[in-house]
DNA sequence: GCCGATTTGTCCGTATGTATC
DNA sequence: CGATACATACGGACAAATCGG
């Protein structure tokens, strides 16, 4: 598996930071030093550093040197980040998990659905609802709509194991971009019926529109999380001049 | 005010997309075309395109051409994005706003505060709590801790207008990186006392650690939002190989 | 406070690799 | 298969900010 050069540099630096070889608050070598250390051009180094900046590992300032701002953190919640499936996220956070399909039917998008999901009126969709169990507790209600012309022959078995495996490996759909929104809403009777909400009367909701390689939106997702098992992380940087 | 080249290209393309000159789903010129259109190198074009990708305006795929995936959206909620102050966010979303300071005192960080905020035990901090009014409703409780050695002489007037103006313009503090977490928590008695929560018993919470140009964490913020006035947006892209 | 060395930021032109069409 | 388009990489040049003497 041939990896790109900047990827190798990125992985190596990330590792050195996570193992504290480059400790929190310390100053790491300059870009020019790195060109000799890794025997590559400055732009390759800069590409790797850009990835580290984006993920909150380092901080740079023109004229000054590069400092590490990464600190290890506790991971006892269900973190969301990047595009990943429920399975991947559960594994990464070290939880046992399960899925139960409570709905799987074909529908035609009406005006209400269209406005909510971004599909066109008249589009043929799969309407899938699944309950996600983590440590044997019903914590997430996943509501998905898939464009039937892209996601063909969706069955309960597929929905129960992993729709994303089916999409990527069987249908060869290439997931490219995902636009997500995070909100908090009052629990519906549906939420209360399916999930173990305890004292909470609200849920943390991640809704997203997913596009394939042809820029066609083929999915709308709504993940309704019990609040205490939800956490979204993000790193923002302020530039000389903020790009709007 | 000299702007960088890629910034000009970025702004122009963004504009063309927002005004639908480059419409949703349409294909825009190739990178090589753009080098002639804007009379600059391909790397400059790529830098601009990278910004558009990051913000969910376009989608690219190797070998294929670049497509617009931007659609105008409604804005009736309090959107969060990038690093910006309450004032900036309120203005951008077109709301009237106000601030009331309910606490401003100097404290010394103990173990509990240290664990929660990332400051060291013994650090001298300003503890500031403010209620944010939007359209005359008390919707956000802002809890801030500032490192007193950086943020000197904080007064009620400053806290009531804009601490960030004071930081950037008077103290010349340069805000660089902000690591944020979004969670949902049960409302405390404090929340219920200060905010108009209606039926909600939860809040959407954005907590963040803010670093200055010397990579020193000088602020910890916790914004406690009434759920219906909160929304966070994000665009994720899936690469050939996801970088961990 | 100034100056020069260092470091990051921007930009260019070119070359080669790889996926798409 | 060839042409096109994006991805990666190199090396050089100059600008802008920082920092130490």
Coordinates of C-alpha atoms (C1' of nucleotides) in Angstrom, one line a residue:
Chain A
X1 CA 0.0 0.0 0.0
X2 CA 1.9 3.0 -1.2
X3 CA 1.3 6.0 1.0
X4 CA 2.0 9.5 0.0
X5 CA 5.0 11.3 1.3
X6 CA 3.3 14.0 3.3
X7 CA 1.1 11.3 4.9
X8 CA 4.1 9.5 6.2
X9 CA 5.5 12.7 7.6
X10 CA 2.1 13.5 9.1
X11 CA 1.8 10.1 10.7
X12 CA 5.3 10.2 12.1
X13 CA 4.9 13.7 13.6
X14 CA 1.4 12.9 15.0
X15 CA 2.9 9.8 16.7
X16 CA 5.8 11.8 18.1
X17 CA 3.3 14.3 19.6
X18 CA 1.0 11.7 21.0
X19 CA 3.8 9.8 22.7
X20 CA 5.1 13.1 24.1
X21 CA 8.4 12.9 22.2
X22 CA 7.3 16.3 21.1
X23 CA 5.7 17.3 24.4
X24 CA 2.8 19.7 25.1
X25 CA 4.0 23.3 24.8
X26 CA 7.4 22.3 23.4
X27 CA 8.9 23.8 20.2
X28 CA 9.5 21.4 17.4
X29 CA 12.1 21.8 14.6
X30 CA 11.7 24.3 11.9
X31 CA 10.3 23.5 8.4
X32 CA 13.8 23.7 7.0
X33 CA 15.1 21.3 9.7
X34 CA 12.3 18.9 8.8
X35 CA 13.3 18.9 5.1
X36 CA 16.6 17.4 6.1
X37 CA 15.1 15.1 8.8
X38 CA 12.6 13.6 6.3
X39 CA 14.6 14.3 3.2
X40 CA 11.8 16.0 1.3
X41 CA 10.8 19.4 0.1
X42 CA 9.5 22.2 2.3
X43 CA 6.0 22.1 0.7
X44 CA 5.7 18.4 1.6
X45 CA 6.5 19.3 5.2
X46 CA 4.0 22.2 5.1
X47 CA 1.3 19.9 3.8
X48 CA 1.9 17.6 6.8
X49 CA 2.0 20.4 9.2
X50 CA -1.3 21.8 7.8
X51 CA -3.0 18.5 8.7
X52 CA -1.6 18.7 12.3
X53 CA -2.9 22.3 12.6
X54 CA -6.3 21.3 11.4
X55 CA -6.6 18.6 14.0
X56 CA -5.4 20.8 16.9
X57 CA -2.0 19.2 17.4
X58 CA 0.2 22.2 16.7
X59 CA 0.0 26.0 16.4
X60 CA 2.0 28.1 14.1
X61 CA 2.7 31.8 13.7
X62 CA 4.6 33.6 11.1
X63 CA 8.2 34.3 12.0
X64 CA 7.9 32.3 15.2
X65 CA 8.4 28.6 15.7
X66 CA 5.9 25.8 15.8
X67 CA 4.5 24.7 19.2
X68 CA 2.7 21.6 20.3
X69 CA -0.7 22.2 21.8
X70 CA -1.9 18.6 22.0
X71 CA -2.8 17.1 25.3
X72 CA -4.2 13.6 25.8
X73 CA -7.8 13.6 26.9
X74 CA -10.2 11.2 28.5
X75 CA -12.6 9.3 26.2
X76 CA -15.7 8.2 28.0
X77 CA -18.3 9.6 25.7
X78 CA -19.5 8.9 22.2
X79 CA -17.3 11.2 20.1
X80 CA -18.3 12.3 16.7
X81 CA -15.7 13.3 14.2
X82 CA -15.1 13.1 10.4
X83 CA -17.3 10.8 8.5
X84 CA -17.6 7.4 10.2
X85 CA -20.2 4.8 10.7
X86 CA -21.8 4.0 14.0
X87 CA -19.7 0.9 14.2
X88 CA -16.4 2.6 13.6
X89 CA -17.3 5.3 16.2
X90 CA -18.4 2.7 18.8
X91 CA -15.2 0.7 18.3
X92 CA -13.0 3.7 18.5
X93 CA -14.6 4.6 21.9
X94 CA -14.3 1.1 23.1
X95 CA -18.0 0.2 23.6
X96 CA -19.9 -2.9 22.8
X97 CA -22.8 -2.2 20.4
X98 CA -25.9 -3.6 18.6
X99 CA -28.5 -2.5 16.2
X100 CA -32.2 -3.1 15.8
X101 CA -34.2 -2.2 12.7
X102 CA -37.6 -0.8 13.6
X103 CA -38.6 0.4 10.2
X104 CA -37.6 -0.2 6.6
X105 CA -39.9 0.8 3.8
X106 CA -40.0 2.5 0.4
X107 CA -41.6 5.9 0.2
X108 CA -42.0 8.7 -2.2
X109 CA -40.7 12.1 -1.0
X110 CA -43.5 14.6 -0.3
X111 CA -43.1 18.3 0.3
X112 CA -42.5 17.9 4.1
X113 CA -39.8 15.3 3.6
X114 CA -38.3 17.2 0.7
X115 CA -37.9 20.3 2.8
X116 CA -36.4 18.4 5.7
X117 CA -34.0 16.1 3.8
X118 CA -33.0 18.0 0.7
X119 CA -34.4 15.4 -1.7
X120 CA -36.7 16.3 -4.5
X121 CA -40.4 15.8 -4.3
X122 CA -41.3 12.5 -6.0
X123 CA -37.9 10.9 -5.3
X124 CA -38.2 7.3 -4.4
X125 CA -36.5 6.7 -1.0
X126 CA -35.8 4.0 1.5
X127 CA -37.0 5.1 5.0
X128 CA -34.9 3.3 7.6
X129 CA -35.1 3.7 11.3
X130 CA -32.7 1.9 13.6
X131 CA -32.1 1.8 17.3
X132 CA -28.4 1.8 18.4
X133 CA -27.5 0.0 21.5
X134 CA -24.3 0.8 23.3
X135 CA -23.4 -1.3 26.4
X136 CA -26.9 -2.8 26.0
X137 CA -28.6 0.5 26.4
X138 CA -30.8 2.0 23.7
X139 CA -29.1 5.4 23.3
X140 CA -29.4 6.4 19.6
X141 CA -32.3 6.5 17.2
X142 CA -31.0 6.7 13.6
X143 CA -33.3 7.8 10.9
X144 CA -32.0 7.5 7.4
X145 CA -33.4 8.2 4.0
X146 CA -31.6 6.7 1.0
X147 CA -32.1 7.5 -2.6
X148 CA -33.5 4.2 -3.9
X149 CA -31.9 4.7 -7.4
X150 CA -28.5 4.6 -5.8
X151 CA -29.0 2.3 -2.8
X152 CA -30.7 -0.6 -4.4
X153 CA -32.3 -3.7 -2.7
X154 CA -31.9 -2.6 0.9
X155 CA -32.8 -5.5 3.2
X156 CA -33.2 -5.8 6.9
X157 CA -30.1 -7.9 7.2
X158 CA -28.0 -5.2 5.5
X159 CA -29.6 -2.5 7.7
X160 CA -28.8 -4.6 10.8
X161 CA -25.2 -5.2 10.0
X162 CA -23.8 -2.1 8.2
X163 CA -25.3 -0.2 5.4
X164 CA -22.0 1.6 4.8
X165 CA -20.2 -1.7 4.2
X166 CA -22.9 -2.5 1.6
X167 CA -22.7 0.9 0.0
X168 CA -18.9 1.0 -0.3
X169 CA -18.0 -2.7 -0.9
X170 CA -21.0 -4.1 -2.8
X171 CA -22.6 -1.1 -4.5
X172 CA -19.2 0.7 -4.9
X173 CA -20.8 4.0 -3.9
X174 CA -18.1 6.5 -3.0
X175 CA -18.9 8.7 -0.1
X176 CA -17.4 12.1 -0.6
X177 CA -18.8 15.0 1.3
X178 CA -21.1 15.2 4.3
X179 CA -22.7 18.4 5.5
X180 CA -23.8 18.1 9.1
X181 CA -25.8 20.1 11.6
X182 CA -25.8 19.7 15.3
X183 CA -28.8 20.8 17.3
X184 CA -30.7 20.0 20.4
X185 CA -34.4 19.3 20.3
X186 CA -37.2 18.2 22.6
X187 CA -37.8 14.5 22.7
X188 CA -40.8 13.3 20.6
X189 CA -43.1 10.4 21.7
X190 CA -41.2 8.3 19.2
X191 CA -37.9 9.1 21.0
X192 CA -39.4 8.3 24.3
X193 CA -40.8 5.0 23.0
X194 CA -37.6 3.7 21.5
X195 CA -34.8 5.2 23.7
X196 CA -34.0 5.0 27.4
X197 CA -33.9 8.7 28.1
X198 CA -34.0 8.8 31.8
X199 CA -34.5 12.3 33.1
X200 CA -33.7 13.9 29.8
X201 CA -36.5 15.5 27.8
X202 CA -34.1 16.6 25.0
X203 CA -31.8 14.9 22.5
X204 CA -28.6 15.9 20.8
X205 CA -29.2 15.6 17.1
X206 CA -26.8 15.3 14.2
X207 CA -28.4 15.6 10.9
X208 CA -26.5 15.3 7.7
X209 CA -26.7 15.3 3.9
X210 CA -24.3 12.9 2.3
X211 CA -23.1 13.2 -1.3
X212 CA -21.5 10.6 -3.5
X213 CA -18.6 11.0 -6.0
X214 CA -21.0 12.4 -8.6
X215 CA -22.1 15.1 -6.2
X216 CA -25.5 13.5 -5.9
X217 CA -27.1 13.6 -2.5
X218 CA -28.0 10.0 -1.9
X219 CA -28.6 10.0 1.8
X220 CA -30.1 12.1 4.6
X221 CA -29.3 11.0 8.1
X222 CA -30.6 12.0 11.5
X223 CA -29.0 10.6 14.6
X224 CA -30.9 11.3 17.8
X225 CA -28.6 10.8 20.7
X226 CA -29.3 10.6 24.4
X227 CA -27.4 13.7 25.6
X228 CA -24.9 12.1 28.0
X229 CA -23.5 9.9 25.2
X230 CA -22.8 12.6 22.8
X231 CA -19.8 14.8 22.2
X232 CA -18.6 16.6 19.2
X233 CA -15.1 18.0 19.0
X234 CA -13.7 20.7 16.8
X235 CA -10.6 22.9 16.3
X236 CA -10.9 26.3 14.9
X237 CA -8.1 28.7 14.0
X238 CA -8.3 32.4 13.5
X239 CA -6.3 33.8 10.6
X240 CA -4.7 37.2 10.0
X241 CA -7.8 38.0 8.1
X242 CA -10.8 35.7 8.7
X243 CA -12.1 34.2 5.5
X244 CA -15.9 34.5 5.4
Chain B
X1 CA -5.1 46.7 2.6
X2 CA -3.1 44.2 0.5
X3 CA -4.9 40.9 0.2
X4 CA -3.2 37.7 -0.8
X5 CA -3.7 36.3 -4.2
X6 CA -5.4 33.1 -3.2
X7 CA -7.8 35.1 -1.0
X8 CA -8.9 37.2 -3.9
X9 CA -9.5 34.1 -6.0
X10 CA -11.3 32.4 -3.1
X11 CA -13.5 35.5 -2.5
X12 CA -14.4 35.8 -6.2
X13 CA -15.2 32.1 -6.6
X14 CA -17.3 32.1 -3.4
X15 CA -19.2 35.0 -4.7
X16 CA -19.8 33.4 -8.0
X17 CA -21.2 30.4 -6.3
X18 CA -23.4 32.3 -3.8
X19 CA -24.9 34.3 -6.6
X20 CA -25.5 31.1 -8.6
X21 CA -23.2 32.3 -11.4
X22 CA -21.7 28.9 -10.7
X23 CA -25.0 27.1 -9.9
X24 CA -25.7 24.2 -7.6
X25 CA -24.6 21.0 -9.2
X26 CA -22.9 22.7 -12.1
X27 CA -19.3 22.0 -13.2
X28 CA -16.8 24.8 -12.9
X29 CA -13.7 25.4 -15.0
X30 CA -10.6 23.2 -14.5
X31 CA -7.6 24.3 -12.4
X32 CA -5.7 24.9 -15.6
X33 CA -8.5 27.1 -16.9
X34 CA -8.5 29.1 -13.7
X35 CA -4.7 29.8 -14.0
X36 CA -5.5 31.7 -17.2
X37 CA -8.7 33.3 -15.9
X38 CA -7.0 34.6 -12.8
X39 CA -3.5 34.8 -14.3
X40 CA -1.8 33.0 -11.5
X41 CA -0.2 29.6 -10.8
X42 CA -2.0 26.4 -10.3
X43 CA -1.0 26.1 -6.6
X44 CA -2.7 29.4 -5.9
X45 CA -5.8 28.1 -7.5
X46 CA -5.6 24.9 -5.5
X47 CA -5.2 26.9 -2.3
X48 CA -8.4 28.8 -3.0
X49 CA -10.3 25.6 -4.0
X50 CA -9.1 24.0 -0.7
X51 CA -10.9 26.7 1.3
X52 CA -14.0 26.2 -0.7
X53 CA -13.9 22.5 -0.2
X54 CA -13.4 23.0 3.6
X55 CA -16.5 25.2 3.7
X56 CA -18.7 22.8 1.7
X57 CA -19.0 24.9 -1.4
X58 CA -17.5 22.5 -3.9
X59 CA -16.6 18.9 -4.2
X60 CA -13.6 17.5 -6.1
X61 CA -12.5 14.1 -7.2
X62 CA -9.2 13.1 -8.9
X63 CA -9.6 12.9 -12.6
X64 CA -13.1 14.3 -12.6
X65 CA -14.1 17.9 -12.6
X66 CA -15.1 20.2 -9.8
X67 CA -18.8 20.5 -8.9
X68 CA -20.7 23.0 -6.9
X69 CA -22.6 21.6 -3.9
X70 CA -23.5 24.8 -2.3
X71 CA -27.2 25.7 -1.7
X72 CA -28.5 28.8 0.1
X73 CA -30.1 27.9 3.4
X74 CA -32.5 29.5 5.9
X75 CA -31.0 31.3 8.8
X76 CA -33.4 31.4 11.8
X77 CA -31.2 29.9 14.4
X78 CA -28.1 30.8 16.2
X79 CA -25.4 29.3 14.1
X80 CA -21.9 28.7 15.4
X81 CA -18.9 28.4 13.2
X82 CA -15.2 29.3 13.2
X83 CA -14.0 31.5 16.0
X84 CA -16.2 34.5 16.6
X85 CA -17.6 36.5 19.5
X86 CA -21.2 36.5 20.6
X87 CA -21.6 39.9 19.0
X88 CA -20.3 38.8 15.7
X89 CA -22.5 35.7 15.7
X90 CA -25.6 37.7 16.7
X91 CA -25.0 40.2 13.9
X92 CA -24.3 37.6 11.3
X93 CA -27.5 35.9 12.1
X94 CA -29.4 39.2 12.1
X95 CA -30.6 39.3 15.7
X96 CA -30.8 42.1 18.2
X97 CA -28.8 41.4 21.3
X98 CA -27.7 42.4 24.8
X99 CA -25.5 41.3 27.6
X100 CA -25.8 41.4 31.4
X101 CA -22.9 40.6 33.7
X102 CA -24.0 38.5 36.7
X103 CA -20.5 37.7 38.0
X104 CA -17.0 39.1 37.8
X105 CA -14.5 38.1 40.4
X106 CA -10.9 37.0 40.7
X107 CA -10.3 33.5 41.9
X108 CA -7.5 31.0 42.2
X109 CA -7.9 27.8 40.3
X110 CA -8.4 24.8 42.6
X111 CA -8.3 21.2 41.6
X112 CA -11.9 21.0 40.3
X113 CA -11.6 24.2 38.2
X114 CA -8.2 23.0 36.9
X115 CA -9.6 19.7 35.7
X116 CA -12.6 21.3 34.1
X117 CA -10.9 24.2 32.4
X118 CA -7.3 23.1 31.6
X119 CA -5.7 25.8 33.7
X120 CA -3.1 24.9 36.3
X121 CA -3.9 24.8 40.0
X122 CA -3.0 28.1 41.6
X123 CA -3.5 30.1 38.4
X124 CA -5.1 33.5 39.1
X125 CA -8.3 33.7 37.0
X126 CA -11.1 36.1 36.3
X127 CA -14.4 34.3 36.7
X128 CA -17.0 36.0 34.5
X129 CA -20.6 35.0 34.0
X130 CA -22.9 36.8 31.6
X131 CA -26.4 36.4 30.3
X132 CA -26.9 36.9 26.6
X133 CA -30.1 38.3 25.4
X134 CA -31.3 37.7 21.8
X135 CA -34.5 39.4 20.7
X136 CA -34.9 40.4 24.4
X137 CA -34.9 36.8 25.6
X138 CA -32.4 35.4 28.0
X139 CA -31.1 32.5 25.9
X140 CA -27.4 32.0 26.6
X141 CA -25.4 31.8 29.8
X142 CA -21.7 32.4 29.2
X143 CA -19.2 31.3 31.7
X144 CA -15.7 32.4 31.1
X145 CA -12.4 32.0 32.9
X146 CA -9.6 34.3 31.8
X147 CA -6.0 34.0 32.8
X148 CA -5.5 37.2 34.9
X149 CA -1.8 37.5 33.8
X150 CA -2.9 37.9 30.2
X151 CA -6.3 39.6 30.6
X152 CA -5.5 42.4 33.0
X153 CA -7.9 44.9 34.6
X154 CA -11.2 43.4 33.5
X155 CA -14.1 45.6 34.4
X156 CA -17.9 45.2 34.3
X157 CA -18.1 47.8 31.4
X158 CA -15.7 45.8 29.3
X159 CA -17.5 42.5 30.1
X160 CA -20.8 44.2 29.1
X161 CA -19.6 45.5 25.8
X162 CA -17.1 43.1 24.3
X163 CA -14.2 41.3 26.0
X164 CA -12.8 40.3 22.6
X165 CA -12.6 43.9 21.4
X166 CA -10.7 44.6 24.6
X167 CA -8.4 41.6 24.1
X168 CA -7.6 42.2 20.5
X169 CA -7.6 46.0 20.3
X170 CA -6.4 47.2 23.7
X171 CA -4.4 44.3 25.1
X172 CA -3.2 43.2 21.6
X173 CA -3.8 39.6 22.5
X174 CA -3.7 37.4 19.4
X175 CA -6.3 34.7 19.4
X176 CA -5.0 31.8 17.5
X177 CA -6.6 28.4 18.2
X178 CA -9.7 27.3 19.8
X179 CA -10.5 23.7 20.8
X180 CA -14.2 23.2 21.3
X181 CA -16.5 20.5 22.5
X182 CA -20.3 20.4 21.9
X183 CA -22.4 18.5 24.4
X184 CA -25.9 18.5 25.8
X185 CA -26.4 18.5 29.6
X186 CA -29.2 18.7 32.1
X187 CA -30.1 22.2 33.2
X188 CA -28.7 23.2 36.6
X189 CA -30.6 25.4 39.1
X190 CA -28.3 28.2 37.9
X191 CA -29.4 27.7 34.3
X192 CA -33.0 27.7 35.4
X193 CA -32.5 30.9 37.4
X194 CA -30.9 32.9 34.7
X195 CA -32.4 31.6 31.5
X196 CA -35.8 31.4 30.0
X197 CA -35.8 27.7 29.3
X198 CA -39.5 27.0 28.8
X199 CA -40.1 23.3 28.6
X200 CA -36.5 22.4 28.1
X201 CA -34.7 20.7 30.9
X202 CA -31.4 20.5 28.9
X203 CA -29.0 22.9 27.3
X204 CA -26.7 22.8 24.3
X205 CA -23.2 23.5 25.6
X206 CA -20.2 24.7 23.7
X207 CA -17.1 24.6 25.8
X208 CA -13.7 25.7 24.5
X209 CA -10.1 26.3 25.4
X210 CA -8.6 29.3 23.6
X211 CA -4.9 29.8 23.0
X212 CA -3.0 33.0 22.1
X213 CA -0.1 33.5 19.8
X214 CA 2.4 32.2 22.3
X215 CA 0.4 29.0 22.6
X216 CA -0.7 29.9 26.1
X217 CA -4.2 28.9 27.0
X218 CA -5.6 32.2 28.4
X219 CA -9.3 31.4 28.3
X220 CA -11.9 28.7 29.0
X221 CA -15.4 29.4 27.8
X222 CA -18.6 27.6 28.4
X223 CA -21.6 28.8 26.5
X224 CA -24.9 27.3 27.7
X225 CA -27.5 27.7 25.0
X226 CA -31.3 27.2 25.1
X227 CA -31.6 24.3 22.6
X228 CA -33.9 26.0 20.1
X229 CA -31.4 28.8 19.5
X230 CA -28.5 26.6 18.8
X231 CA -27.1 25.1 15.7
X232 CA -23.6 24.0 14.7
X233 CA -22.6 23.4 11.1
X234 CA -19.8 21.3 9.7
X235 CA -18.6 19.8 6.5
X236 CA -16.6 16.6 6.4
X237 CA -14.9 15.0 3.5
X238 CA -13.8 11.4 3.1
X239 CA -10.3 10.9 1.6
X240 CA -8.9 8.0 -0.3
X241 CA -7.4 7.0 3.0
X242 CA -8.8 8.7 6.1
X243 CA -6.1 10.4 8.2
X244 CA -6.5 9.4 11.8
Chain C
dG1 C1' 15.1 51.1 19.2
dC2 C1' 17.5 49.2 15.2
dC3 C1' 19.4 45.5 12.4
dG4 C1' 20.2 41.1 10.8
dA5 C1' 19.3 36.2 11.1
dT6 C1' 15.6 33.0 11.3
dT7 C1' 11.1 31.3 10.4
dT8 C1' 6.7 31.0 8.5
dG9 C1' 3.5 32.7 4.5
dT10 C1' 2.8 33.2 -0.4
dC11 C1' 3.7 32.3 -5.0
dC12 C1' 5.7 30.5 -9.2
dG13 C1' 7.0 26.9 -12.8
dT14 C1' 7.8 22.4 -13.7
dA15 C1' 7.5 17.4 -13.5
dT16 C1' 5.4 13.1 -12.6
dG17 C1' 1.7 10.1 -10.8
dT18 C1' -3.0 8.5 -11.0
dA19 C1' -8.0 8.5 -11.7
dT20 C1' -11.6 9.6 -14.9
dC21 C1' -13.8 9.9 -19.1
Chain D
dC1 C1' -6.3 3.6 -25.5
dG2 C1' -5.4 8.6 -25.4
dA3 C1' -6.7 13.0 -23.5
dT4 C1' -8.0 15.4 -19.6
dA5 C1' -8.1 16.5 -14.8
dC6 C1' -6.8 16.4 -10.2
dA7 C1' -2.9 14.8 -6.6
dT8 C1' 1.7 14.9 -5.1
dA9 C1' 6.2 16.7 -5.1
dC10 C1' 10.3 19.5 -5.9
dG11 C1' 13.1 23.7 -5.6
dG12 C1' 13.4 28.4 -5.8
dA13 C1' 12.1 33.3 -4.9
dC14 C1' 10.6 36.9 -2.1
dA15 C1' 7.5 38.9 1.6
dA16 C1' 6.3 39.4 6.4
dA17 C1' 6.7 38.6 11.2
dT18 C1' 9.5 37.4 15.0
dC19 C1' 13.4 37.3 17.9
dG20 C1' 18.0 38.1 19.8
dG21 C1' 22.0 40.8 20.1

